[in-house]
XYZ file of C-alpha atoms in Angstrom:
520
model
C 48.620 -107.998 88.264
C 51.031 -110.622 89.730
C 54.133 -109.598 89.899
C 57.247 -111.066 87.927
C 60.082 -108.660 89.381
C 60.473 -107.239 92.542
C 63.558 -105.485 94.565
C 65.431 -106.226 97.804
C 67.814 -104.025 99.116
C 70.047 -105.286 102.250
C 71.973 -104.043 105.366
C 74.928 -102.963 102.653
C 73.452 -101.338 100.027
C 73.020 -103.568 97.474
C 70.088 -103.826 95.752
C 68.857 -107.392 94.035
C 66.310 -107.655 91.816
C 64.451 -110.460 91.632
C 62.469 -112.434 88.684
C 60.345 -114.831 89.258
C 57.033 -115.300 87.156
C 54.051 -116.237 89.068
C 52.792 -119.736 87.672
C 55.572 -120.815 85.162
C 58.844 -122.535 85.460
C 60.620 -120.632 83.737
C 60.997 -116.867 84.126
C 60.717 -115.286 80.744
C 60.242 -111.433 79.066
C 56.690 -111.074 78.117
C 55.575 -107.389 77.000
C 53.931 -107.197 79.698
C 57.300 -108.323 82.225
C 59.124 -105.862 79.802
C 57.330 -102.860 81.105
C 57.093 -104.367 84.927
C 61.461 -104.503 84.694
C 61.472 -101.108 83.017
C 59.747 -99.767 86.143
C 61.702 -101.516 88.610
C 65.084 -100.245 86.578
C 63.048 -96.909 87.247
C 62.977 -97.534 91.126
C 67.292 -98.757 90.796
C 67.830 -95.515 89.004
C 66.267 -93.093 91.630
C 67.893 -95.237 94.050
C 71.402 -94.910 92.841
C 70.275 -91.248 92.362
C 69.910 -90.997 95.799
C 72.931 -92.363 96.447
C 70.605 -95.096 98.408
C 72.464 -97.943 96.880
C 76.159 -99.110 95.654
C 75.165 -101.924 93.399
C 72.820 -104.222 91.768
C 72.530 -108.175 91.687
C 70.320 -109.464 88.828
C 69.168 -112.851 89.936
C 66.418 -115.512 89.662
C 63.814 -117.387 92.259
C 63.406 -120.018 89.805
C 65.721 -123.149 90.444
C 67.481 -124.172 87.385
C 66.677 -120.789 85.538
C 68.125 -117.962 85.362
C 66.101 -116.082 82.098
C 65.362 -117.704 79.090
C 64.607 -115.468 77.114
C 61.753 -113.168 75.246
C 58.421 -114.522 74.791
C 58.376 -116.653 71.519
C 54.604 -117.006 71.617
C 53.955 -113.129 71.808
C 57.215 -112.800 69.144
C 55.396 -114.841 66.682
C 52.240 -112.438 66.420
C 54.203 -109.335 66.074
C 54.505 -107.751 62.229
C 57.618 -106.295 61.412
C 56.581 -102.448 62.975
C 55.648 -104.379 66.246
C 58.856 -106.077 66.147
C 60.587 -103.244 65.647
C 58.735 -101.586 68.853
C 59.298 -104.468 71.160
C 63.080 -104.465 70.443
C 63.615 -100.628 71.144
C 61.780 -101.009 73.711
C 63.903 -104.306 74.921
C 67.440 -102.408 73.960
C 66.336 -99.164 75.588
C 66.006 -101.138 79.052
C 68.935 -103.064 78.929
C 70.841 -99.878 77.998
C 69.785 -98.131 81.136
C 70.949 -100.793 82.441
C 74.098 -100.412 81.645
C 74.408 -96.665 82.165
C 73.484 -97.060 85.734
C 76.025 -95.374 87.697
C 76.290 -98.462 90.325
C 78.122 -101.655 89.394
C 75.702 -104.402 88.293
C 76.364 -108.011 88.461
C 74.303 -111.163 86.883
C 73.947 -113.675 89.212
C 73.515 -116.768 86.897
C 71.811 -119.570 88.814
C 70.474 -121.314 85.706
C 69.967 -121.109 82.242
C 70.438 -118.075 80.787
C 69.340 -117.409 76.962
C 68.727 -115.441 74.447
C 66.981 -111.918 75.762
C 68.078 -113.043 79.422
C 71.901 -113.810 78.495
C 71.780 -109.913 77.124
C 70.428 -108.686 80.201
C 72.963 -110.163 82.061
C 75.613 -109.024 78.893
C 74.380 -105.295 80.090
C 75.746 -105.931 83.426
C 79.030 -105.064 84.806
C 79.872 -108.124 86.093
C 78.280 -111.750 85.435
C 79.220 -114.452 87.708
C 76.874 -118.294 86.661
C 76.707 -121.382 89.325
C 79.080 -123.996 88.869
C 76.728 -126.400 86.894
C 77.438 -128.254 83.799
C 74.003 -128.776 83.236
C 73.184 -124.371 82.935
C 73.144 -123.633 79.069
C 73.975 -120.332 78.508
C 74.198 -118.654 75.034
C 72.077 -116.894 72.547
C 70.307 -119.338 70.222
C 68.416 -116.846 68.409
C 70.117 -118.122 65.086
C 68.305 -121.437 65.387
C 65.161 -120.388 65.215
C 65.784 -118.160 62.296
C 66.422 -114.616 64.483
C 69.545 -112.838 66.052
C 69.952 -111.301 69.245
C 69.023 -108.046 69.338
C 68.442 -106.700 72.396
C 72.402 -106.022 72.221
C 73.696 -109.443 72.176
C 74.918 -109.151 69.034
C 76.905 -105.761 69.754
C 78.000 -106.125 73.308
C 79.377 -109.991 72.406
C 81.364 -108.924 69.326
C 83.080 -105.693 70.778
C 83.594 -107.799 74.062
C 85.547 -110.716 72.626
C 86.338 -109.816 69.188
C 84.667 -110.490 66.216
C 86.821 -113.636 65.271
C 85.957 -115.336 68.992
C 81.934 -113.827 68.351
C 81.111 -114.909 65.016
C 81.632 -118.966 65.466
C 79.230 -118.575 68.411
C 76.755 -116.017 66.969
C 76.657 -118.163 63.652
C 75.939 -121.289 65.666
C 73.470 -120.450 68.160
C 75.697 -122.853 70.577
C 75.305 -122.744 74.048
C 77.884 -122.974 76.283
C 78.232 -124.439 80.239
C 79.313 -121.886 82.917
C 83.229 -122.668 82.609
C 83.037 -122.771 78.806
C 81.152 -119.582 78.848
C 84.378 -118.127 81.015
C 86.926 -119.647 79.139
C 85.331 -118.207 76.085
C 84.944 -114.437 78.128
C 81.321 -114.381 78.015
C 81.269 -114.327 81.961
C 83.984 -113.330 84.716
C 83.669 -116.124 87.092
C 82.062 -119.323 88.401
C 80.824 -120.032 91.745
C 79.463 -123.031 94.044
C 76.169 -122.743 93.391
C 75.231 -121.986 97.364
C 77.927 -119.400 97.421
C 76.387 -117.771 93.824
C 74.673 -114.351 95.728
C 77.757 -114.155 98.188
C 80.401 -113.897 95.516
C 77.922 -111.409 93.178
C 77.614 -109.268 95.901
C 81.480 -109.373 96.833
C 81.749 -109.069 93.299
C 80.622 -105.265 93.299
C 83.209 -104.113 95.280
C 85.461 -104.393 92.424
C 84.147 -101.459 91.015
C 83.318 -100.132 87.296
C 85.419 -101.601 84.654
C 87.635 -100.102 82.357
C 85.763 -99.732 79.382
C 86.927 -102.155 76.673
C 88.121 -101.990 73.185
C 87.750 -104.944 71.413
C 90.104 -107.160 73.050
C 92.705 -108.958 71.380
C 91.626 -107.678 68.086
C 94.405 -106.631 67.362
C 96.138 -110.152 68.452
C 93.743 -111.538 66.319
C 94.573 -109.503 62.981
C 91.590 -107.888 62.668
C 92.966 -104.350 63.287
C 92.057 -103.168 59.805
C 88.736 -102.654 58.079
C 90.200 -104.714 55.023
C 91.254 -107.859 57.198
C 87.837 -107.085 59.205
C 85.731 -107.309 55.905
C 87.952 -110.427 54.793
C 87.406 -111.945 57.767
C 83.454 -111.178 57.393
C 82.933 -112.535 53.758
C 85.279 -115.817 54.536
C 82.356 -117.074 57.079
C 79.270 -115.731 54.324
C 81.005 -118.038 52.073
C 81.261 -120.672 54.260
C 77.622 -120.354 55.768
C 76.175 -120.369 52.095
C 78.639 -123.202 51.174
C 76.965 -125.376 54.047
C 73.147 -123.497 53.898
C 72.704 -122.488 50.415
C 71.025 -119.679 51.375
C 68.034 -121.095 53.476
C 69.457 -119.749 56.785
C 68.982 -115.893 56.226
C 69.543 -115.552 59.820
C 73.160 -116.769 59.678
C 74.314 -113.950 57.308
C 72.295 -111.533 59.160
C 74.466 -111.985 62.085
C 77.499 -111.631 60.367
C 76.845 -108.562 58.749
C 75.380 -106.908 62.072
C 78.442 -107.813 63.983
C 80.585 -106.211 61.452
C 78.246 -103.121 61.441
C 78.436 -103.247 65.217
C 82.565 -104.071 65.433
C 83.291 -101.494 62.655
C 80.884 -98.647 62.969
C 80.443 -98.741 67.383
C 78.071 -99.651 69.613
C 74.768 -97.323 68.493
C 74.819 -98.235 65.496
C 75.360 -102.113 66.286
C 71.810 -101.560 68.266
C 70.701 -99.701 65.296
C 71.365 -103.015 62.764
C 70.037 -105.468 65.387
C 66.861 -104.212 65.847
C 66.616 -103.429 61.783
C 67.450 -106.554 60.539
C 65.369 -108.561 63.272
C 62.296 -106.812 61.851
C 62.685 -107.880 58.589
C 64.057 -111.247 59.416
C 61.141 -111.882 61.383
C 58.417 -111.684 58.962
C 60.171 -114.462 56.496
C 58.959 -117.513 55.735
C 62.078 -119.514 57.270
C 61.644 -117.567 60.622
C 57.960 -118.363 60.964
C 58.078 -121.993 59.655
C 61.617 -122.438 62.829
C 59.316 -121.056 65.324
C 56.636 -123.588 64.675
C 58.502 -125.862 64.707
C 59.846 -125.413 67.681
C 56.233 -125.064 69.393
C 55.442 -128.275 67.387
C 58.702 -130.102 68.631
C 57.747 -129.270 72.540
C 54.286 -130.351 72.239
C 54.725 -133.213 70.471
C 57.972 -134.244 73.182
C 55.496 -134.254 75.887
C 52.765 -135.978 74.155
C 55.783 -138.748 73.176
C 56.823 -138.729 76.757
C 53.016 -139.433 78.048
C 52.972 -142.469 75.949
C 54.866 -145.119 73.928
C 52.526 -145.806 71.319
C 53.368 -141.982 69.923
C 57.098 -143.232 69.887
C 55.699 -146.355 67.848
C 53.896 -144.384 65.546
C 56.203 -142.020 65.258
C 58.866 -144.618 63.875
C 55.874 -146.017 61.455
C 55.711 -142.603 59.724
C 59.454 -142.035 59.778
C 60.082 -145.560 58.594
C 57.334 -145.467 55.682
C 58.653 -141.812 54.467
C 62.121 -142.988 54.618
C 61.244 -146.157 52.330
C 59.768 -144.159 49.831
C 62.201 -141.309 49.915
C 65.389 -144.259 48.879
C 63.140 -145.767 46.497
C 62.715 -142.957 44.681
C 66.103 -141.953 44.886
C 67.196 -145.986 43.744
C 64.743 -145.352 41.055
C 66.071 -142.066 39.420
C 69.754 -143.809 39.707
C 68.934 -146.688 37.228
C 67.689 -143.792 35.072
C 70.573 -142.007 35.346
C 73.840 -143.713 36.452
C 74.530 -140.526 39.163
C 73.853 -140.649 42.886
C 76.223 -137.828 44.001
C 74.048 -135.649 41.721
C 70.708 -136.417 43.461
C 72.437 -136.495 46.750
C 73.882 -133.125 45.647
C 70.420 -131.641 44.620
C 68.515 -132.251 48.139
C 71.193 -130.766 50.310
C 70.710 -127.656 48.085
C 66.917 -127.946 48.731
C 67.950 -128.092 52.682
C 68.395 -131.704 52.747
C 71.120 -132.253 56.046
C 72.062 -135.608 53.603
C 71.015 -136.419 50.188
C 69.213 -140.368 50.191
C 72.796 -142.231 49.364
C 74.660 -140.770 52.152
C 71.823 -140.899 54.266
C 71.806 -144.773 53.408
C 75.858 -144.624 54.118
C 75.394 -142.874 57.504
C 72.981 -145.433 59.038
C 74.275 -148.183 57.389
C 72.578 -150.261 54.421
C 71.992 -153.314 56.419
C 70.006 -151.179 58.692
C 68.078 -149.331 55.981
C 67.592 -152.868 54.872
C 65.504 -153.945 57.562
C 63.567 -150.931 57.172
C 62.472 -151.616 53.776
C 61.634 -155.558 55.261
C 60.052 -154.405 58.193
C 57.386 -151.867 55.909
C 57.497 -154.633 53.129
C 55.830 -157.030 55.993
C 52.664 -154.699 56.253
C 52.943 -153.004 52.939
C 53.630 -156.122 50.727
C 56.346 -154.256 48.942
C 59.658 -156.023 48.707
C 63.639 -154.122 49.477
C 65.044 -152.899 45.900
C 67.357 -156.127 44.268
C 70.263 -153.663 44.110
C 70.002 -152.516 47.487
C 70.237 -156.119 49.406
C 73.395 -157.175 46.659
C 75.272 -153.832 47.663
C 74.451 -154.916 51.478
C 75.037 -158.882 50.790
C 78.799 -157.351 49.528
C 79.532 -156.474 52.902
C 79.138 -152.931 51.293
C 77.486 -151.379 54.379
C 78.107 -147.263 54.143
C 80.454 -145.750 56.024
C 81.242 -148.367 58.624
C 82.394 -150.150 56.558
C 84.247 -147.927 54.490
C 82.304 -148.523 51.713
C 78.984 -148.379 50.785
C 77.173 -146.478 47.664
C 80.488 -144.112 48.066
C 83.974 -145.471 49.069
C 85.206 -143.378 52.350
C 88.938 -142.620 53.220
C 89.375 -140.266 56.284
C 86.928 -137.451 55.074
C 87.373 -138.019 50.826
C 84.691 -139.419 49.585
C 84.348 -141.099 46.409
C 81.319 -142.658 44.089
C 81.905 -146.440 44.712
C 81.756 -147.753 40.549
C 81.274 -151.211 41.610
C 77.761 -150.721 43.230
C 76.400 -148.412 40.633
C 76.927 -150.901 38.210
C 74.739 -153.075 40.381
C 72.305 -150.606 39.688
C 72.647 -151.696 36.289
C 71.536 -148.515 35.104
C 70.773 -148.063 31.342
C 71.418 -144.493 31.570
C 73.735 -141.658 31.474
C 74.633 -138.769 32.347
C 72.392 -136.547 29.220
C 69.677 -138.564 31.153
C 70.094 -136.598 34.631
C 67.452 -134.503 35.557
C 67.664 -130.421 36.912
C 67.582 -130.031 40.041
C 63.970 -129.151 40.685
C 63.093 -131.850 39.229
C 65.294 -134.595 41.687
C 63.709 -132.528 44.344
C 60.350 -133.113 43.679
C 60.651 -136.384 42.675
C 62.030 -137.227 45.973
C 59.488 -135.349 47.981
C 56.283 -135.870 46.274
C 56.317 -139.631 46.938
C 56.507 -138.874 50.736
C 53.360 -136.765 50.714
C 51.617 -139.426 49.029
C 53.269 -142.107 52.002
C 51.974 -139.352 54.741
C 48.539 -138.843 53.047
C 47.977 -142.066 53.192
C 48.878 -142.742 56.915
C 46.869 -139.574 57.929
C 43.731 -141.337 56.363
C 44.510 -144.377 58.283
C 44.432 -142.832 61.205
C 48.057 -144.567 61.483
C 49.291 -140.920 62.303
C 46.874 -138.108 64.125
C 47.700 -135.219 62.677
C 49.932 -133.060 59.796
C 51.579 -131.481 62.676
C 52.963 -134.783 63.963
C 54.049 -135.753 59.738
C 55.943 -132.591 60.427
C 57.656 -133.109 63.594
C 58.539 -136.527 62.183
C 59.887 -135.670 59.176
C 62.019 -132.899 60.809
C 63.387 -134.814 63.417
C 63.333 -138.270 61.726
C 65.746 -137.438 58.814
C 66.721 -133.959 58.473
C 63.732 -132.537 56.580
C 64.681 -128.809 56.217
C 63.176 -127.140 59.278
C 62.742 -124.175 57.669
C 60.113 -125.335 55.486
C 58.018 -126.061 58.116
C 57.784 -130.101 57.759
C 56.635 -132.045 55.195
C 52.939 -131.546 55.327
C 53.432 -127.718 55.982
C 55.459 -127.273 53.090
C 53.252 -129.175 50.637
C 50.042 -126.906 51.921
C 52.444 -123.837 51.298
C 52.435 -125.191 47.761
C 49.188 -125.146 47.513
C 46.771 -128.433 46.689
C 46.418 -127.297 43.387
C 50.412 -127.607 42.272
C 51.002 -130.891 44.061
C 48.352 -132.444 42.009
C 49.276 -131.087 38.716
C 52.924 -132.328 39.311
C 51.728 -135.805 40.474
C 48.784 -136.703 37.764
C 51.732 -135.512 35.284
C 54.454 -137.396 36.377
C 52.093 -140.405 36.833
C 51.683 -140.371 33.062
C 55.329 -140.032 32.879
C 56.932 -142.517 35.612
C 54.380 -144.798 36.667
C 51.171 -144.626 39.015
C 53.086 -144.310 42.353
C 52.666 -140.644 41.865
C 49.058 -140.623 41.614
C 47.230 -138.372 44.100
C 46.320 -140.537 46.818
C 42.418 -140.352 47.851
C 42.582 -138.351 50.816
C 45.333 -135.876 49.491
C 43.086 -132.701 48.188
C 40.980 -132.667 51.952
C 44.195 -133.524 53.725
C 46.023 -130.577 52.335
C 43.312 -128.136 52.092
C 42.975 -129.011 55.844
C 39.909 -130.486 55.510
C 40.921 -133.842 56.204
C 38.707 -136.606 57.783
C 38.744 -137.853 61.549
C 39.373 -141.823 60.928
C-alpha cells in the first residue's frame, strides 16, 4: 500500500513525521491513514522508549496543507456504531499522542482543519507559517458535526469556555496570527524558517499543565456562572436557528461536560454525541451538500454557460418565491409575519427583507428580465413601492423603514398593497411555508423538463447558494423528494382548487421527484 506517513529522524534527535498522501492534494485521515499514523505513533513511542529521540515535529509535504481533516466521504457511510468506532479509534491516537513522554510540536505549513487542527491540538507545541491565506479552525459545526477527536475538550479547557464557545459555535476559521492572538497556537513563523523554529521549539521543554486559563478572569469560576454562561448561548443559538442546527447545541453542552466534569469525560461526550448527531437528517442533508457545492464549483468553473444557467434557475425560483409572498400580503395585510414564518422554517431572510437586502429596483429587473421569456409581467405594487424611491435598505426604506438596526413595517407601502385583508385572515405558519415553497418546485420542475437546468442536484446547489435555502434540508428538490411525491401533489391539486391553478402539479413533477425524470 502507498504510504501516507512516514518518519525522519535527524543528527539531533528529533524525530518528524511526515504526511503526505500519495495522489491527492490534500493530505487527509482516511481509516485506512488512521491505522498507518497509529503505527508510526507506535514506532515514536518505542523510540522515545529507547530514549532514541527528544522530540517530535508533526508536519506536511503538501504545499499549502497542513491536514484537513477526516475523510467526509468514508464519514458519510458510517452508522452511528461505526461512528462511534472510528472516533475512539481517532481520540485513542491523538491521546497517545499526547502522553508521549517527548515534547511534540505541529509544524503548521497550511491549512489545518477539523481532525488535523486536533492532531496538532494534541501536541505540545504548535507553531503555523506566517500566511494569511492558511485557515485553521474546526468547522465541524458547519456541516452539522463537532469535533471530536478532542477538539472540543482540549480547546475549551485551553482557552476557557467563554473564548471556546464563540468559535466552537461558529465553525470559524481563523489565519495563523488570529489563531495566536486567540491562543489556539504559540507562535508564527516565516514560512521557510517553519521546521527550524519547530524544532528549536522543543527545547523548551514540557509545559506546565494548564487549568483553564483565565477562567477565573473571565467569571466562570463557579458551576452556577458556568451553567449561566452555557444556557445564555442555547438561547441565543435557538433564537437565531430555531432548532435546525442540532450541532450548535451539541457543542455547547459537550464543552460544558468537558470544562466542568475534566478531560475523559469531555472525550467521553464528543465521541457520544457525534454518533448520534451523525445519523440525523440535518447532518446527512450538510454533507451533501457540501459534496454537491464542490462538484458543481468545478463544473461552474469549466464553463460559463453553468454560471448562466445557474442565474436562470435562481432568477425564476426567486420570482416565484416574491410573488407568492406579494400574493399572501394582499390577503392578509402582514409581511413581517410571512417573513417571520420562513426564517423559522430555516429561511436566512423571509421574501420582504430579502427584497430590502438586494434592493427592489434590482428585484425589479428580475421579475422584467423572466417576464421577457416567461410573458409574465412585475407585480403593480412592487414597481409603485420602487417608482417611490422606496428601494429596501439602501435607501432606508423599502417594504420596512430602517433606522440603525430597528426595523419597522413601512404603512405607506402596504397600503399599496391595497390589501382587503386583515389580520383574522393570516395564515399558520405551515401554511406560509408551503405556500412559499411549493410554487418553486413547480418553477424547478418545469426547468428540469426543459432541459433549462441538468439535474435536481444543480436545483439544489442553486437554491442553497442562490438565496439562503436552508442547507440542512438538503436543497429544494431534495427536500420535496424527502416529502415524498405523493404529499406534494395532494397539497398542490388542493390548494389549486383553493388559490388558483399556479399550484397545479406541473407535467413532469411525479417522474421528476420519484427520480424518474426524462433526459430532454
Amino acid at each position: 500500500m502507498p504510504i501516507a506517513v512516514r518518519v525522519e529522524i535527524d543528527a539531533e534527535g528529533v524525530a518528524t513525521v511526515w504526511f503526505d498522501a500519495p495522489g491527492r492534494s490534500v493530505n487527509t485521515f482516511t481509516a485506512a491513514v488512521l491505522d498507518e499514523f497509529s503505527g508510526v505513533i507506535e514506532q515514536v513511542e518505542a523510540l522515545a522508549r529507547d530514549k532514541k529521540i527528544n522530540g517530535v515535529v508533526f508536519a506536511s509535504a503538501k504545499p499549502g496543507v497542513f491536514i484537513t481533516g477526516a475523510d467526509l466521504a468514508e464519514m458519510m457511510r458510517y452508522d452511528a456504531s461505526g461512528m462511534l468506532a472510528f472516533l475512539e479509534k481517532g481520540q485513542g491516537v491523538l491521546e497517545r499522542i499526547a502522553r508521549l513522554p517527548v515534547v511534540t510540536v505541529a509544524a503548521i505549513n497550511g491549512h489545518c482543519l477539523g481532525g488535523g487542527f486536533e492532531l496538532a491540538l494534541a501536541c505540545t507545541y504548535r507553531v503555523a507559517a506566517d500566511e494569511g491565506t492558511i485557515n485553521i479552525g474546526l468547522p465541524e459545526v458547519k456541516l452539522g458535526m463537532i469535533p471530536a477527536w478532542g477538539g472540543t475538550t482540549r480547546v475549551t479547557r485551553m482557552i476557557g469556555l467563554r473564548r471556546a464557545l464563540p468559535l466552537l459555535i461558529s465553525g470559524e476559521s481563523l489565519t495563523p496570527r488570529k489563531a495566536k492572538t486567540a491562543g489556539l497556537i504559540d507562535e508564527v513563523a516565516a514560512p521557510e524558517q517553519l521546521m527550524k523554529v519547530a524544532k528549536e521549539m522543543i527545547g523548551r521543554g514540557p509545559r506546565t499543565p494548564l487549568e483553564p486559563p483565565a477562567e477565573k478572569q473571565q467569571l466562570l469560576d463557579t458551576p452556577t456562572a458556568m451553567g449561566e454562561f452555557c444556557e445564555r448561548e442555547r438561547r441565543a443559538v435557538l433564537a437565531e436557528t430555531f432548532g435546525h442546527y442540532p450541532a450548535m447545541l451539541g457543542v455547547i453542552d459537550v464543552a460544558e461536560t468537558a470544562a466542568r466534569e475534566g478531560h475523559e469525560e469531555g472525550l467521553r461526550a464528543e465521541r457520544e454525541r457525534l454518533a448520534g448527531l451523525s445519523q440525523t437528517a440535518a447532518c446527512k442533508n450538510l454533507l451533501r451538500m457540501f459534496f454537491l457545492r464542490q462538484s458543481v464549483k468545478k463544473a461552474a468553473q469549466r464553463t460559463s454557460p453553468g454560471q448562466i444557467t445557474s442565474e436562470i434557475l435562481i432568477n425564476r425560483l426567486l420570482v416565484s418565491y416574491v410573488a407568492e409572498a406579494l400574493a399572501m400580503a394582499r390577503e392578509t395585510g402582514d409581511i413581517a409575519r410571512i417573513d417571520v414564518a420562513m426564517r423559522r422554517w430555516g429561511m436566512g431572510m423571509g421574501p420582504f427583507e430579502w427584497c430590502d437586502q438586494l434592493g427592489l429596483d434590482a428585484v425589479l429587473v428580475i421579475f422584467t428580465t423572466i417576464g421577457e421569456s416567461t410573458g409574465s409581467r412585475a407585480p403593480t405594487e412592487l414597481t409603485e413601492i420602487a417608482e417611490r424611491g422606496w428601494l429596501g435598505r439602501k435607501s432606508g426604506r423599502g417594504f420596512y423603514v430602517y433606522d440603525g438596526e430597528t426595523m419597522l413595517k413601512n404603512g405607506d407601502a402596504l397600503a399599496l398593497l391595497r390589501s382587503e385583508g386583515g389580520a383574522e385572515n393570516v395564515p399558520d405558519d405551515e401554511t406560509i411555508q408551503w405556500r412559499l415553497v411549493l410554487p418553486m418546485v413547480n418553477e424547478a420542475v418545469r426547468l428540469l423538463e426543459a432541459g433549462v437546468v441538468a439535474s435536481p442536484d444543480t436545483v439544489d446547489v442553486a437554491s442553497v447558494l442562490g438565496f439562503g435555502f436552508p442547507a440542512f434540508r438538503g436543497g429544494l428538490m431534495h427536500y420535496a423528494r424527502s416529502v415524498g411525491v405523493e404529499e406534494i401533489e395532494r397539497r398542490m391539486n388542493e390548494w389549486a382548487e383553493r388559490w388558483g391553478e399556479r399550484f397545479r402539479p406541473a407535467p413532469g413533477l411525479r417522474a421528476i421527484l420519484s427520480g424518474n425524470e426524462p433526459r430532454p
